[in-house]
PDB file of C-alpha atoms and ligand atoms in Angstrom:
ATOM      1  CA  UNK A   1     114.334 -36.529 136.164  1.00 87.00           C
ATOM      2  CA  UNK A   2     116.069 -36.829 139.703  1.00 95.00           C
ATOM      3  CA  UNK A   3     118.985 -38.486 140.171  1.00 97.00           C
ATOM      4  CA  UNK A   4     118.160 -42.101 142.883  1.00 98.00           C
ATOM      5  CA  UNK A   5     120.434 -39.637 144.946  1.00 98.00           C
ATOM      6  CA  UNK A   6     118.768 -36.559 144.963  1.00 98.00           C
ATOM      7  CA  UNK A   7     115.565 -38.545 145.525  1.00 98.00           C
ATOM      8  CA  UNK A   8     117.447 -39.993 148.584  1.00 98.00           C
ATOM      9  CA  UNK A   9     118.483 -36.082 149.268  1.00 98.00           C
ATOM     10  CA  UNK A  10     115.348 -35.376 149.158  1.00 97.00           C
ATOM     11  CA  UNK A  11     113.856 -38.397 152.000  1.00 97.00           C
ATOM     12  CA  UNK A  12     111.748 -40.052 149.221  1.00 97.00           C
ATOM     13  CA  UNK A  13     114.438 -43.517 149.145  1.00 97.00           C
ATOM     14  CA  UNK A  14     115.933 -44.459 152.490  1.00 98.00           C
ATOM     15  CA  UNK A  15     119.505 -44.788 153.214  1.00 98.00           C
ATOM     16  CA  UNK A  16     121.608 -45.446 156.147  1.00 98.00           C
ATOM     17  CA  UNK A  17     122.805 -42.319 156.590  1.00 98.00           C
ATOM     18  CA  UNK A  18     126.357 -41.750 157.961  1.00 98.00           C
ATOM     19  CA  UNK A  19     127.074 -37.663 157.851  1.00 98.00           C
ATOM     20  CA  UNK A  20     124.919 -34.242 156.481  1.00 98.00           C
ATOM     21  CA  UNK A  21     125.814 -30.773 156.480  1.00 98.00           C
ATOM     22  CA  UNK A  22     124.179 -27.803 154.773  1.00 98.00           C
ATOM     23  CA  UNK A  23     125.806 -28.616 151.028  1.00 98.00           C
ATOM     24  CA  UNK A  24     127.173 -32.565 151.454  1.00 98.00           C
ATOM     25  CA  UNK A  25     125.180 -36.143 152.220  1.00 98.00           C
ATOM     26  CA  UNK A  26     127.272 -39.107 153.414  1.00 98.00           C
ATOM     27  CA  UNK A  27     125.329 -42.860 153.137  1.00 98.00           C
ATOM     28  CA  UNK A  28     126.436 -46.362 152.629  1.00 98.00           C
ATOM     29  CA  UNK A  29     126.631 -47.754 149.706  1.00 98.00           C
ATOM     30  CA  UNK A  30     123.916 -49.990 148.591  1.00 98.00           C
ATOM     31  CA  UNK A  31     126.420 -52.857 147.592  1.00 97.00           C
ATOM     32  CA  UNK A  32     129.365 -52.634 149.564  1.00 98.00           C
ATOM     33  CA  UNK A  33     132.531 -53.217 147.715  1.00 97.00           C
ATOM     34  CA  UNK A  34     133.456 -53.903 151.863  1.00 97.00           C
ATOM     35  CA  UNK A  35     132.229 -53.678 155.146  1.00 97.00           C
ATOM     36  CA  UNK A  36     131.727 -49.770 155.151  1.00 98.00           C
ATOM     37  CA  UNK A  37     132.016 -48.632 151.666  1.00 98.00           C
ATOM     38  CA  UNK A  38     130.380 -45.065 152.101  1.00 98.00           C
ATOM     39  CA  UNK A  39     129.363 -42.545 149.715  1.00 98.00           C
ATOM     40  CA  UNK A  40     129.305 -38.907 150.029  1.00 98.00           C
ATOM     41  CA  UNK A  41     127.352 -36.796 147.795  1.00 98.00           C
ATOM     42  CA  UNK A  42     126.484 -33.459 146.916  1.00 98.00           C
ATOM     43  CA  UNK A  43     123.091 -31.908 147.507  1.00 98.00           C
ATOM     44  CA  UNK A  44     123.372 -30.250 144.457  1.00 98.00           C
ATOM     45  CA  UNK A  45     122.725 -32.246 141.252  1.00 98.00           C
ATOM     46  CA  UNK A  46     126.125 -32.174 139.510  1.00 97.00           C
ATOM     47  CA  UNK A  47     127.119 -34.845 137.001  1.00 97.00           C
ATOM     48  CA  UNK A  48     130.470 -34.643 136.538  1.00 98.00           C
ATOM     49  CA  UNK A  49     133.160 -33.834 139.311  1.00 98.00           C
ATOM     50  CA  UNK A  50     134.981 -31.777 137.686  1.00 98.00           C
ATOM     51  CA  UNK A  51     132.494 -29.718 136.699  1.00 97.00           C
ATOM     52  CA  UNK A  52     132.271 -28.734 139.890  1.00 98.00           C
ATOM     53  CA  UNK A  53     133.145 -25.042 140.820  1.00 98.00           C
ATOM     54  CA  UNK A  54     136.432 -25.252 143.031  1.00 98.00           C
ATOM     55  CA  UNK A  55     135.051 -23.986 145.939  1.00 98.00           C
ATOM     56  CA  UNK A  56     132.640 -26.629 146.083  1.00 98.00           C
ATOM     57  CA  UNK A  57     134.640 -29.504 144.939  1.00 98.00           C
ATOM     58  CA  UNK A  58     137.413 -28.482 147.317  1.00 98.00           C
ATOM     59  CA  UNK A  59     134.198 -28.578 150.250  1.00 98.00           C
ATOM     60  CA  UNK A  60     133.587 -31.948 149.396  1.00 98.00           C
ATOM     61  CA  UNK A  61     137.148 -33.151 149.472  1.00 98.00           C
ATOM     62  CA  UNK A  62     136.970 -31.512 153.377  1.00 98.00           C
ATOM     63  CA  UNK A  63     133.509 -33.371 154.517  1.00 98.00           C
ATOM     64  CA  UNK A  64     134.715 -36.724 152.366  1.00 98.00           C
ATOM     65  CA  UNK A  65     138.044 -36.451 154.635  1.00 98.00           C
ATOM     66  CA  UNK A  66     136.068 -36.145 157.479  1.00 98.00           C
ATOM     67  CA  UNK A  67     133.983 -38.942 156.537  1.00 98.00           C
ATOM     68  CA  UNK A  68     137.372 -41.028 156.008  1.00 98.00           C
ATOM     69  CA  UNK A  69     138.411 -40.185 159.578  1.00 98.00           C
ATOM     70  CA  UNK A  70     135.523 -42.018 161.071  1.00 98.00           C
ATOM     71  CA  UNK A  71     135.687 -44.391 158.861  1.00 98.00           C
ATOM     72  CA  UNK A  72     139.017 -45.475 159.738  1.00 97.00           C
ATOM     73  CA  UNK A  73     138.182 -45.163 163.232  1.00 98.00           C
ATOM     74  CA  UNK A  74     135.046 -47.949 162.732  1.00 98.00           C
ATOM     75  CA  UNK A  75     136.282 -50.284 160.197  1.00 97.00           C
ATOM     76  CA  UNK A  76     139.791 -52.511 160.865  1.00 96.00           C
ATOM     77  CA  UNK A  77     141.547 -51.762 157.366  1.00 97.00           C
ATOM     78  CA  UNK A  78     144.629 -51.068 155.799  1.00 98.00           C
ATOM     79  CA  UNK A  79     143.317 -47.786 154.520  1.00 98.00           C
ATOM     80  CA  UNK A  80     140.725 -45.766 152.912  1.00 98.00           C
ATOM     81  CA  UNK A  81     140.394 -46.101 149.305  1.00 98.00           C
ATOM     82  CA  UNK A  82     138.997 -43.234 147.588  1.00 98.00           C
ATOM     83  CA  UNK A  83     137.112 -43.709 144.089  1.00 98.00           C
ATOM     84  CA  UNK A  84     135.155 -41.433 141.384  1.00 98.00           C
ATOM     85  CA  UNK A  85     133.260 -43.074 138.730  1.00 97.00           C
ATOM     86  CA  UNK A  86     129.332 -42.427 138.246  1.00 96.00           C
ATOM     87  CA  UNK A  87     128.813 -44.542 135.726  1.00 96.00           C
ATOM     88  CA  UNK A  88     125.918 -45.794 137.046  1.00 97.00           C
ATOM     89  CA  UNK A  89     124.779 -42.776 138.399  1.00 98.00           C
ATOM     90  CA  UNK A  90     125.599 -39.195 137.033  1.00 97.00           C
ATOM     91  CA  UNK A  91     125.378 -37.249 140.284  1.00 98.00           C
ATOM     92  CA  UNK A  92     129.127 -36.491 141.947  1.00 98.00           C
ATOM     93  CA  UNK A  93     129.369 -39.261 144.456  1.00 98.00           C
ATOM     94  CA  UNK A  94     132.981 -40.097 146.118  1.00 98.00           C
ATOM     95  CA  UNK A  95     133.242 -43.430 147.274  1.00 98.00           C
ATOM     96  CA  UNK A  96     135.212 -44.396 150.604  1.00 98.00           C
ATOM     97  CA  UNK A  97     135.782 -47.434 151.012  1.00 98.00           C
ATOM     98  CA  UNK A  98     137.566 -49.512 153.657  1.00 98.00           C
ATOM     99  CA  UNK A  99     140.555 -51.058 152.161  1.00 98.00           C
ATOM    100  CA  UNK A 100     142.934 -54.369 152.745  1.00 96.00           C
ATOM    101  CA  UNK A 101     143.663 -55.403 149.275  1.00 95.00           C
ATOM    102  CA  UNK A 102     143.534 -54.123 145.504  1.00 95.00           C
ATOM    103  CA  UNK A 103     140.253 -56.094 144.691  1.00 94.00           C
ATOM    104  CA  UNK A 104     138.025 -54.177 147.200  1.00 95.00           C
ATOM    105  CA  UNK A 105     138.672 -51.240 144.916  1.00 96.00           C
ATOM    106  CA  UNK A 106     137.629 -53.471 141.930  1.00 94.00           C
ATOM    107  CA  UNK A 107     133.937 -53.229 142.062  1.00 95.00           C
ATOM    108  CA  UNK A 108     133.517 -56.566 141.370  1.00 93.00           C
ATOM    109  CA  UNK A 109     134.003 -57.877 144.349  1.00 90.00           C
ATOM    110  CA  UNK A 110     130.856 -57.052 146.355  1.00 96.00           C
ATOM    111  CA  UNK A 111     130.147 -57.729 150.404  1.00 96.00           C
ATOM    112  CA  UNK A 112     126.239 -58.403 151.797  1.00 97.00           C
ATOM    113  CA  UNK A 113     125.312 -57.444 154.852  1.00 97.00           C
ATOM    114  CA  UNK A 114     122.273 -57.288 156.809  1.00 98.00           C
ATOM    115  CA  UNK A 115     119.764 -54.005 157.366  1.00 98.00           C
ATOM    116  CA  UNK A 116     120.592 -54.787 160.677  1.00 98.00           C
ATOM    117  CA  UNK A 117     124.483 -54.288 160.400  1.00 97.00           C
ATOM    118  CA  UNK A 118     124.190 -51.846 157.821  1.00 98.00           C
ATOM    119  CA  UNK A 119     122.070 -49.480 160.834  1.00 98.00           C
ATOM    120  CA  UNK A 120     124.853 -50.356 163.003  1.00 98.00           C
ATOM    121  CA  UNK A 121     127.260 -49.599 160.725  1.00 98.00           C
ATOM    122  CA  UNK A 122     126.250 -45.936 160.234  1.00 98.00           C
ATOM    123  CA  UNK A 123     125.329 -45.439 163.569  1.00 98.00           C
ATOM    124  CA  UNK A 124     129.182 -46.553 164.688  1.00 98.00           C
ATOM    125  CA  UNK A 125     130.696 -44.310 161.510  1.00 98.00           C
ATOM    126  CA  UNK A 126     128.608 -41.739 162.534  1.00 98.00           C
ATOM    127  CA  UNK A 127     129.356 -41.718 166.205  1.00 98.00           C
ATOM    128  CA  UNK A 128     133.123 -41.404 165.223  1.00 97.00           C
ATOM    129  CA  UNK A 129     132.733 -38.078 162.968  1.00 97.00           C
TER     130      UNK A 129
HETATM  131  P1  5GP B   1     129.022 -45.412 140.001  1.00 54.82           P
HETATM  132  O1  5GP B   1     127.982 -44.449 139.458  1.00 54.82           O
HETATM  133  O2  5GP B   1     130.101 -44.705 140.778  1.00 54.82           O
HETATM  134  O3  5GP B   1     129.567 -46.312 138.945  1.00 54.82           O
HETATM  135  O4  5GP B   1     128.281 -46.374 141.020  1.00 54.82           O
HETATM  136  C1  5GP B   1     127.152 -45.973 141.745  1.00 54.82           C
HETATM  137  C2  5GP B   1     127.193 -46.554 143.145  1.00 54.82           C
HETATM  138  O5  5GP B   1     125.986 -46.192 143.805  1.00 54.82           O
HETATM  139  C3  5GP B   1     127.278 -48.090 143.190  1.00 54.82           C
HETATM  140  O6  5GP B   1     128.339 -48.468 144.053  1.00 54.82           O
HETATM  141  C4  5GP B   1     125.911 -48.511 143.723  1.00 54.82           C
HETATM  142  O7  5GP B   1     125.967 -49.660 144.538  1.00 54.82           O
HETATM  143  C5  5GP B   1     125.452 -47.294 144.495  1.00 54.82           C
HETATM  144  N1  5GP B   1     124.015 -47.134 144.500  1.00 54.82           N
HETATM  145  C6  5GP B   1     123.182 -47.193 143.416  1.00 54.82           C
HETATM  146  N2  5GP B   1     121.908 -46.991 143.783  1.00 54.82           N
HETATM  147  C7  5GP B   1     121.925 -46.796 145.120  1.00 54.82           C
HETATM  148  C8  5GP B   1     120.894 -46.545 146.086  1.00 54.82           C
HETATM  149  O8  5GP B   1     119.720 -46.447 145.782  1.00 54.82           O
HETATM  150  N3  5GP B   1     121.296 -46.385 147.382  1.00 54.82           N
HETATM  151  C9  5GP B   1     122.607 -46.480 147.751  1.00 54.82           C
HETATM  152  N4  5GP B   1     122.879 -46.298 149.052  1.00 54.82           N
HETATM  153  N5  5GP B   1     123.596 -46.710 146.870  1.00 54.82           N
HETATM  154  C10 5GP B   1     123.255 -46.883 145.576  1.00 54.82           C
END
């Protein structure tokens, strides 16, 4: 069965979509460890990261730096945190997210925000790509 991010790939599950390119899919996340918390994904249905061929994994290291670079540009924080799990969803996702102290990289600590902010949001990350 599809992965909830290939069906999100694929247009059939919105997202507020931040950055695409031929191989790579950038969105926010659903629920936000912060204000910005993006995730970028591979087209291709991988589950594991490192199962990733280099080539590939080293391509999504270059559009998830990219994707940092906005970020940083949109979002006041210390820094970008960067974070691989799928545990929840085995499809390679790296998750940026907007950093100012150790618990936003918990998990645990979740942000809500409005569909309104969350449009603005990627429409603001994306304008800074
Ligand atoms: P992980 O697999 O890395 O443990 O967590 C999966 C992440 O994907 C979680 O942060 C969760 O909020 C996010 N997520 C799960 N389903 C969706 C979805 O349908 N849309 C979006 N944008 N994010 C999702």
């Amino acid at each position: 069965m599809a992965s909830i991010f290939t069906k999100i790939i694929q247009g059939d599950i919105p997202c507020y979509k931040v950055a695409e390119d031929e191989q790579f899919i950038a969105f926010l996340d659903i629920n936000p460890n912060a204000k910005g918390h993006t995730l970028c994904v591979p087209k291709q249905e991988i589950n594991r990261i490192f199962e990733m061929n280099e080539e590939h994994y080293l391509a999504l290291m270059k559009f998830s730096r990219r994707v940092a670079k906005a970020l940083e540009k949109s979002i006041p924080c210390e820094r970008i945190g960067m974070s691989v799990i799928g545990l929840e969803v085995p499809h390679v996702h790296v998750h940026l997210i907007p950093i100012n102290e150790m618990k936003d990289m918990t998990f645990q600590h979740k942000v809500v925000l409005s569909s309104d902010e969350m449009t603005a949001l990627a429409s603001t990350i994306h304008g800074h790509l």
